[in-house]
XYZ file of C-alpha atoms in Angstrom:
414
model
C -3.187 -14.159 -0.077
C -4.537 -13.370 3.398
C -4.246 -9.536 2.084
C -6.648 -9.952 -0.654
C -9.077 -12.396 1.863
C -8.806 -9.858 4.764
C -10.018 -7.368 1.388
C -13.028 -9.325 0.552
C -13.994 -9.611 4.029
C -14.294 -6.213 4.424
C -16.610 -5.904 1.530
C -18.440 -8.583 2.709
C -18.899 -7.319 6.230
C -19.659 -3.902 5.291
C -22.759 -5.525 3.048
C -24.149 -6.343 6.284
C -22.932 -3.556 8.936
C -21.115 -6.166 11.169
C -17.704 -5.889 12.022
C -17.303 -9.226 10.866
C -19.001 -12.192 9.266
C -18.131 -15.756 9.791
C -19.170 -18.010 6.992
C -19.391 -21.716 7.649
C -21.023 -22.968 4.646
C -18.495 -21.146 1.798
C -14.954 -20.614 1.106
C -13.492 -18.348 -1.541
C -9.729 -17.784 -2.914
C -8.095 -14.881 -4.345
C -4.866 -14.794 -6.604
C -2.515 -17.216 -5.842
C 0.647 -15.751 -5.633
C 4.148 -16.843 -4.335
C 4.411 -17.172 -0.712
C 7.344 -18.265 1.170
C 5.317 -19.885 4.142
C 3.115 -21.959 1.111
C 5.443 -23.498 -0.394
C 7.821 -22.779 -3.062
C 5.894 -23.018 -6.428
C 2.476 -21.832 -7.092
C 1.357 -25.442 -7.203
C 2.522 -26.095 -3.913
C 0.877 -23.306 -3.197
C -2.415 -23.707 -4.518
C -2.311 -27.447 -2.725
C -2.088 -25.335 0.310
C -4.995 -23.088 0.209
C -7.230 -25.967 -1.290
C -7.047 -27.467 2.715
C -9.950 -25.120 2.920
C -12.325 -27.064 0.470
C -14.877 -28.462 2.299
C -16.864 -31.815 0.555
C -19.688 -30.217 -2.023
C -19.379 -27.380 -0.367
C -19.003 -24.101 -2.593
C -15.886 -22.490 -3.320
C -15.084 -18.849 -5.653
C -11.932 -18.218 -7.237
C -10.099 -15.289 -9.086
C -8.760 -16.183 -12.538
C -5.099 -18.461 -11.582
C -2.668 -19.093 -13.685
C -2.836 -22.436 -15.014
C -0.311 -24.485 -12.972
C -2.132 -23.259 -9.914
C -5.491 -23.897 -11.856
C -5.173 -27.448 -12.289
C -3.976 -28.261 -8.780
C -7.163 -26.422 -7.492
C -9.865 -27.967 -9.909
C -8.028 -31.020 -9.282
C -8.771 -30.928 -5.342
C -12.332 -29.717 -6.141
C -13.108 -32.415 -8.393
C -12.042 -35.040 -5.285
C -14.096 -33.334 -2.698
C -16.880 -32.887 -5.549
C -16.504 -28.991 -4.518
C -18.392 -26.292 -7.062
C -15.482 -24.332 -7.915
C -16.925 -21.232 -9.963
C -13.712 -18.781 -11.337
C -15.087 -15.293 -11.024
C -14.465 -12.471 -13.189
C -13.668 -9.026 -11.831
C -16.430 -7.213 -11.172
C -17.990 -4.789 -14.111
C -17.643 -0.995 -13.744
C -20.570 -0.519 -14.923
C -22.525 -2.574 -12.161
C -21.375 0.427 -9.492
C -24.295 2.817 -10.670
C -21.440 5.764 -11.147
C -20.458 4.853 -7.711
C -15.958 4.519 -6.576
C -14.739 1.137 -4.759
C -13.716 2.720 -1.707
C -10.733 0.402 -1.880
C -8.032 1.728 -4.476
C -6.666 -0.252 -7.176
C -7.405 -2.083 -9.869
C -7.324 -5.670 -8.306
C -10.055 -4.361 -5.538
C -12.579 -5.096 -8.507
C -11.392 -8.983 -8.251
C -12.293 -9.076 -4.598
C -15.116 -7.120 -4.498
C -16.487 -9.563 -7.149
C -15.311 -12.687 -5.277
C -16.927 -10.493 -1.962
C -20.451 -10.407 -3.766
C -20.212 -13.602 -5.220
C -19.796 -15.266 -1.937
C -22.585 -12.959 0.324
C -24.951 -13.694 -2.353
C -24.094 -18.063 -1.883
C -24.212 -17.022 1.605
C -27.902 -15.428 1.182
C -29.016 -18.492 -1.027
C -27.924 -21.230 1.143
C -29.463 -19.505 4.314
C -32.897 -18.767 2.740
C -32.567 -15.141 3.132
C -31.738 -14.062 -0.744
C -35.353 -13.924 -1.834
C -36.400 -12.564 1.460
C -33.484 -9.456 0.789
C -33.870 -9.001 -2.336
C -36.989 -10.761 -4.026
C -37.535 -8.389 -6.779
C -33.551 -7.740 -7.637
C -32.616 -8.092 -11.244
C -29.285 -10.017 -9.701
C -27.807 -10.032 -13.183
C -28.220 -5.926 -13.641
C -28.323 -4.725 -10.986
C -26.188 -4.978 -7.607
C -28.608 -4.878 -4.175
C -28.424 -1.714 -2.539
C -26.868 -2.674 0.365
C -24.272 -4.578 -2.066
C -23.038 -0.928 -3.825
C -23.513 0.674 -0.035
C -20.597 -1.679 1.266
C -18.471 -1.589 -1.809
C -18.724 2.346 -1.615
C -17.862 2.226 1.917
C -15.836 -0.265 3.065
C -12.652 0.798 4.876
C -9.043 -1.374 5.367
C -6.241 0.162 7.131
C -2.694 0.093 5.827
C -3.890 -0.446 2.449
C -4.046 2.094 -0.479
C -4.414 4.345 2.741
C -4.159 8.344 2.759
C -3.165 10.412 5.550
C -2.792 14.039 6.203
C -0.652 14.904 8.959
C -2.525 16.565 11.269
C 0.557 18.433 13.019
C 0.853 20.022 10.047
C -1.191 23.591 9.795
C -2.584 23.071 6.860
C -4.053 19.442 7.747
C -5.741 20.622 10.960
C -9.160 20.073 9.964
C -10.553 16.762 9.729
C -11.792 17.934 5.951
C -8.364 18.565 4.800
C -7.134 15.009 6.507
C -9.950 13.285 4.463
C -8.817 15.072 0.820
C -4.974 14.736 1.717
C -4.364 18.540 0.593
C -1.615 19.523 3.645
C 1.996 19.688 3.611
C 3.269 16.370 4.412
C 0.924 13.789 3.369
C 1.514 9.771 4.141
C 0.439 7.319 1.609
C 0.399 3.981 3.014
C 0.180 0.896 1.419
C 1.631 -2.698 3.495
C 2.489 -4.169 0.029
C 5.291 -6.888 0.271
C 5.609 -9.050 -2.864
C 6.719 -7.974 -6.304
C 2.896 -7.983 -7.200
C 1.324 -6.540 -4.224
C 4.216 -3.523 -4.845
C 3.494 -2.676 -9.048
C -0.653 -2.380 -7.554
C 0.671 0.007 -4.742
C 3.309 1.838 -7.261
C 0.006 2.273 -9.830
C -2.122 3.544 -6.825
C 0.419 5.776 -5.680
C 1.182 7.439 -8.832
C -2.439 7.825 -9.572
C -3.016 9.159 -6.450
C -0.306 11.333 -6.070
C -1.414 12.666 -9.625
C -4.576 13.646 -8.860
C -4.254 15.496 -6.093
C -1.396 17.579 -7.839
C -4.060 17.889 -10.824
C -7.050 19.026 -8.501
C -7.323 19.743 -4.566
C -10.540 18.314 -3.773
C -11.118 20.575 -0.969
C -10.677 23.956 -3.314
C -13.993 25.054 -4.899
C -13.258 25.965 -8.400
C -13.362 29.579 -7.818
C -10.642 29.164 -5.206
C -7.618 29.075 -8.017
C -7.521 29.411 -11.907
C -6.979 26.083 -13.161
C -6.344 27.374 -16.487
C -2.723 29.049 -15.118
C -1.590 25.723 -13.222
C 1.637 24.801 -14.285
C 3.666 21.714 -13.157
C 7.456 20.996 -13.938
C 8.046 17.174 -12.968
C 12.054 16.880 -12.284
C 13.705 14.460 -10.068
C 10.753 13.689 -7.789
C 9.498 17.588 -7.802
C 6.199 18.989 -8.635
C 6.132 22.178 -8.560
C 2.936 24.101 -8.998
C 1.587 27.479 -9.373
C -2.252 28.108 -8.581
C -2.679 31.479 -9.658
C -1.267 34.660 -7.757
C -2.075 32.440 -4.477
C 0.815 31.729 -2.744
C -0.657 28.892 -0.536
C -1.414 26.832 -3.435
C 2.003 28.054 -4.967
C 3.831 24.477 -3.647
C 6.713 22.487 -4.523
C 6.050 18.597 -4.037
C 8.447 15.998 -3.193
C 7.735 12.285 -3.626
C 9.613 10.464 -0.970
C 10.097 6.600 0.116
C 9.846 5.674 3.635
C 10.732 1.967 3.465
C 11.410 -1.263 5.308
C 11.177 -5.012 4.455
C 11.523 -8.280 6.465
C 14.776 -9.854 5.867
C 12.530 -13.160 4.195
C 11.843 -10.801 1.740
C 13.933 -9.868 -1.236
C 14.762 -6.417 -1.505
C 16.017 -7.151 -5.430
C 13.313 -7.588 -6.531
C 10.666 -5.333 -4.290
C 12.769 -2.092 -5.074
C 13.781 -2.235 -8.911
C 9.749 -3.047 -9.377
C 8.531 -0.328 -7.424
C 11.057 2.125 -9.262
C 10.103 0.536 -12.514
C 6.129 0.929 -11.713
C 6.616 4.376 -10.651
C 8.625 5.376 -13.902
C 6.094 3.770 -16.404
C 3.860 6.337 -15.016
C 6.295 9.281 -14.645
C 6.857 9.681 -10.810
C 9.839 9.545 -9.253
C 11.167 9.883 -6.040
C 13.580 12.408 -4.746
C 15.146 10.948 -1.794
C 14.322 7.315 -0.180
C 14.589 6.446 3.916
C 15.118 3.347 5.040
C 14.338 2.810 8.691
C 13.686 -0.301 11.379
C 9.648 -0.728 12.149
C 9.027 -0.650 15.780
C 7.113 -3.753 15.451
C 9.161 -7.002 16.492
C 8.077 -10.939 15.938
C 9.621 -14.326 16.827
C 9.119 -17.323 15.414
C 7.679 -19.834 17.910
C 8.130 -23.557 16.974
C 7.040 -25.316 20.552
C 5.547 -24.749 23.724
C 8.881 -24.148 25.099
C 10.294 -21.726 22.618
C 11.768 -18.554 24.607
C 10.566 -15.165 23.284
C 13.765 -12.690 23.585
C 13.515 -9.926 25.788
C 12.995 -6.105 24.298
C 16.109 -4.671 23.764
C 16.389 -0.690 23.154
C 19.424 -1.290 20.868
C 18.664 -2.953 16.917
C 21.244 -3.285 14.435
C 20.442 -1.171 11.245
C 23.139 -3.468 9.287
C 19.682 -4.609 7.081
C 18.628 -0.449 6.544
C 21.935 -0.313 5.458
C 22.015 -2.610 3.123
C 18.936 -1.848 1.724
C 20.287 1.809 1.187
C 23.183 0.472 -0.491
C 21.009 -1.641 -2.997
C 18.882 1.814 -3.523
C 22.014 3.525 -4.670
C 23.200 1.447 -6.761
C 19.623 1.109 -8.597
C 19.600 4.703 -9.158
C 23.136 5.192 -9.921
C 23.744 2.108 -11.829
C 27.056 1.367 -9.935
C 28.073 -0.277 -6.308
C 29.040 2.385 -4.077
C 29.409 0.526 -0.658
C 32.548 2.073 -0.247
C 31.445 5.953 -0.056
C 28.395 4.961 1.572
C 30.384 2.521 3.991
C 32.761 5.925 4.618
C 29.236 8.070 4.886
C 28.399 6.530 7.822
C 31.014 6.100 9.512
C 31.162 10.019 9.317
C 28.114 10.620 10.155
C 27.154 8.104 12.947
C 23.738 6.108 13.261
C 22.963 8.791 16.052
C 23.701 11.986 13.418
C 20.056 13.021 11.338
C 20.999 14.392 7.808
C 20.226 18.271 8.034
C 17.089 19.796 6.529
C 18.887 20.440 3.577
C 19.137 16.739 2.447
C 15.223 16.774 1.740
C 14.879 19.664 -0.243
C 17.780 18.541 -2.549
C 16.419 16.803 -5.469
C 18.112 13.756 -7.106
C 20.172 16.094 -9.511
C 22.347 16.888 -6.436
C 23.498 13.677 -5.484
C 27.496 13.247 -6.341
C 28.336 9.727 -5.380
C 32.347 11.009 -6.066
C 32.258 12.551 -2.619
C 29.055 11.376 -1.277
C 27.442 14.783 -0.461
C 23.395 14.682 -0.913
C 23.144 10.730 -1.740
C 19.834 10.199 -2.843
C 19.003 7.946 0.513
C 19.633 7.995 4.097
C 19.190 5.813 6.785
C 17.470 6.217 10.402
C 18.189 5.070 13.542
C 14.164 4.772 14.810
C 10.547 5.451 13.324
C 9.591 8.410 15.681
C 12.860 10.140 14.851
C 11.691 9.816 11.062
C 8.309 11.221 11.726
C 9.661 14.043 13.904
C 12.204 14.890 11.413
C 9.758 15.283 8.502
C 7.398 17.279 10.546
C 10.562 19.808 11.293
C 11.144 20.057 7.140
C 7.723 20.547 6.113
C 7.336 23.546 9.192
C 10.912 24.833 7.755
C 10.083 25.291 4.197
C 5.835 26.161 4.176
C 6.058 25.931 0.739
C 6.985 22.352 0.500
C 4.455 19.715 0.356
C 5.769 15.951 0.696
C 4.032 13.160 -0.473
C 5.543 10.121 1.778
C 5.015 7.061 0.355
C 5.497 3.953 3.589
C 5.626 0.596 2.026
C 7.482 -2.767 2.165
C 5.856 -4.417 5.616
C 2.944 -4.495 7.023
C 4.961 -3.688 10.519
C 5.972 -0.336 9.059
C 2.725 0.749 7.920
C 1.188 -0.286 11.113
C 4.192 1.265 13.607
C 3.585 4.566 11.306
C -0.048 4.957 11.413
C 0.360 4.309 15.246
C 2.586 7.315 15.480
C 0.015 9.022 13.341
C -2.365 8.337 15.996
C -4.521 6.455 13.352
C-alpha cells in the first residue's frame, strides 16, 4: 500500500518538477492488499486506510475487491466523501510514449497519479490557467506524458549494470543493462507485489537476451541468434562475435523479514517465473545489512550493533528453496552441508556456473542454493565469477525486502 502511494507520488511530483508535492485538499488509495500492520482481513484493512477521508473532501481509488469496496464506500458515504474508482490508465493516451515505471500495475497508479494532479489543478484554480485549451478527455497535458515518461523510483522494477564489470564501464552500457553481471532489483514483499516483479523480470530479462539496446543493428546478425533456455541458461550466439557469444545465468539473491512468509513468497515467484519460461539456476539467500527495532514507548531500548547475526532464518529459507525445487525435505544433507562447510567457507566459483541439472541432493554436491554469511561478501563474490568466466553474463535478480534492495544498491554505489 505505501509502495503503490510512494508510486503515484512520483508521477505526481514529476508532473510538476518538485521533488515532492504535498496535497492538502485530496487523498487517493491504491489496491488494497493484505497487510500485517492493517489488520488481518482486507476489510479491516480498508477501515484502516479510510482514516484518511477527510469530510466532502475528494478521494480516488483503484478497482477493490468487493469486501474491501463496501467498507470504503461505506466510510465515504458517512463523511459525504466523492469516492471516484479509477480505471487504469489507457495505452493509448501515452502518444507512443513507455511508463518509465515497469509493470503492468504502474498504469493503475499513474491513472490514480493524473486523476488526483488534475483535482489538485481544479480545486486550486490553476487547471484552466495550465491547460485551457486541453481536450482533457483525449489528450493527456504535456507536462502529464513528460512525468509519466520520466519519473524515476529506486528499488523498484530497477536495472543495474555493474559498473566493476568491464563491459558496464560506461554510463551508456549501465543505462541499457548489456554487461556481465547485471542486478535487477525489485523490493517486492507480498505474494502480489512478487508475481508483478516475477512478470517484470522475465520480461525484462527477455528482452535484453532478444536485443542489446546499445548494439546498432549492423553490430551482429540477428538472423543467426540462437538461444537454448536450460536450467536457468541462455546461451547465445551473435554471429562470429565472440563478445556477444554469452552464456546467461538467472540467479536469486534473496532475503525476507521473518513477518513475512517465505511459503508463500517463494513457490509464487517460482511459479510466475515458470509461466513465462525463466528459471533460475542457483538461488542465495543472505542477511540485509539493514537492521530495525520495534519501538513501543519512549523508553524502549534500541539494542546495540552487534558484528555477529545468526543466519538460522537464511538457512531456513534455503532449506524451503530445496525442497520447492526438489519436491522432497532435505534438511538433513543440507543440515550435514553446512556443518562441512562452515558459515565462514564461500562455495567455489564452480557452484555458479553449474546449472540446476547438477545438483544431486544424494550427496549434496552442487545444491541448487547456498547461503552467505554478509551482503558485501555476496557482491564481491559475484564480481570474482563474472571476471573468471568473461563469457558469462548473470542476470541477478534481489528481491524479498525492501532492506535488501536498499543495502545492495548502497554497495552498488547507487
Amino acid at each position: 500500500m505505501i509502495l503503490h502511494f510512494i508510486a503515484v507520488a512520483k508521477f505526481c511530483s514529476s508532473f510538476f518538477k518538485f521533488s515532492m508535492i504535498y496535497v492538502h485538499c485530496d487523498c487517493i488509495f491504491s489496491v488494497i492488499l493484505p497487510c500485517h500492520h492493517a489488520g488481518n482481513t482486507l476489510g479491516e484493512i480498508a477501515s484502516h486506510k479510510a482514516g484518511i477521508f477527510k469530510p466532502q473532501i475528494p478521494a480516488f481509488t483503484a478497482s477493490q475487491c468487493t469486501e474491501a469496496m463496501d467498507v470504503l464506500q461505506e466510510k465515504a458515504d458517512e463523511l459525504k466523501v466523492p469516492l471516484k474508482v479509477v480505471a487504469p490508465l489507457d495505452h493509448n493516451k501515452l502518444k507512443g510514449l513507455t511508463l518509465s515505471l515497469s509493470g503492468d500495475h504502474q498504469l493503475t497508479n499513474a491513472s490514480l497519479a493524473i486523476s488526483l494532479c488534475k483535482c489538485w489543478l481544479q480545486r486550486t484554480g490553476n487547471w484552466n490557467k495550465q491547460f485551457q485549451d486541453n481536450d482533457w478527455e483525449a489528450n493527456l497535458p504535456e507536462a502529464f506524458l513528460r512525468g509519466l515518461s520520466t519519473a524515476r523510483l529506486s528499488g523498484r522494477a530497477q536495472i543495474v549494470c555493474d559498473s566493476s564489470s568491464k563491459s558496464c564501464a560506461s554510463s551508456d552500457l549501465a543505462e541499457n543493462s548489456s554487461g556481465d553481471l547485471i542486478f535487477y532489483l525489485d523490493g517486492a514483499h507480498s505474494p502480489e507485489s512478487m508475481e508483478a516483479c516475477a512478470k517484470w523480470f522475465c520480461s525484462a530479462t527477455k528482452t535484453e537476451n532478444v536485443s542489446p539496446a546499445i548494439l546498432s543493428p549492423s553490430a551482429y546478425d540477428v538472423e543467426r541468434e540462437r538461444k537454448v533456455w536450460v536450467n536457468g541458461y541462455n546461451h547465445q550466439e551473435w554471429g562470429s562475435i565472440e563478445e556477444f557469444n554469452k552464456i546467461s545465468k538467472k540467479i536469486l539473491l534473496f532475503n525476507c523479514m521473518e513477518v513475512r512468509d517465505p511459503q508463500i513468497l517463494l513457490p509464487q515467484l517460482l511459479s510466475s517465473c515458470a509461466s513465462s519460461g525463466s528459471y533460475f539456476s542457483k538461488a542465495i539467500f543472505v542477511p540485509s545489512m539493514s537492521t530495525y527495532n520495534k519501538v513501543t514507548s519512549s523508553t524502549s531500548v534500541i539494542p546495540s550493533r552487534t558484528s555477529y547475526r545468526s543466519l538460522s532464518w537464511q538457512f531456513s529459507l534455503q532449506r524451503l528453496w530445496e525442497k520447492i525445487v526438489h519436491g522432497i525435505e532435505l534438511d538433513s544433507l543440507l543440515d550435514k552441508s553446512n556443518k562441512v562447510n562452515g558459515t565462514d567457507t564461500l562455495p567455489p566459483h564452480k557452484f555458479l556456473y553449474e546449472d540446476a541439472s547438477h545438483c544431486r541432493p544424494s550427496d549434496g554436491r552442487f545444491a541448487c542454493s547456498t547461503v552467505f554469511p554478509s551482503l558485501p561478501l555476496t557482491i564481491k563474490w559475484l564480481r570474482e565469477c563474472v571476471r573468471e568466466n568473461p563469457s558469462l553474463r548473470v542476470q541477478v535478480l534481489v528481491t524479498g525486502s525492501l532492506h535488501l534492495v536498499g543495502d545492495v544498491l548502497k554497495l552498488l554505489k547507487r
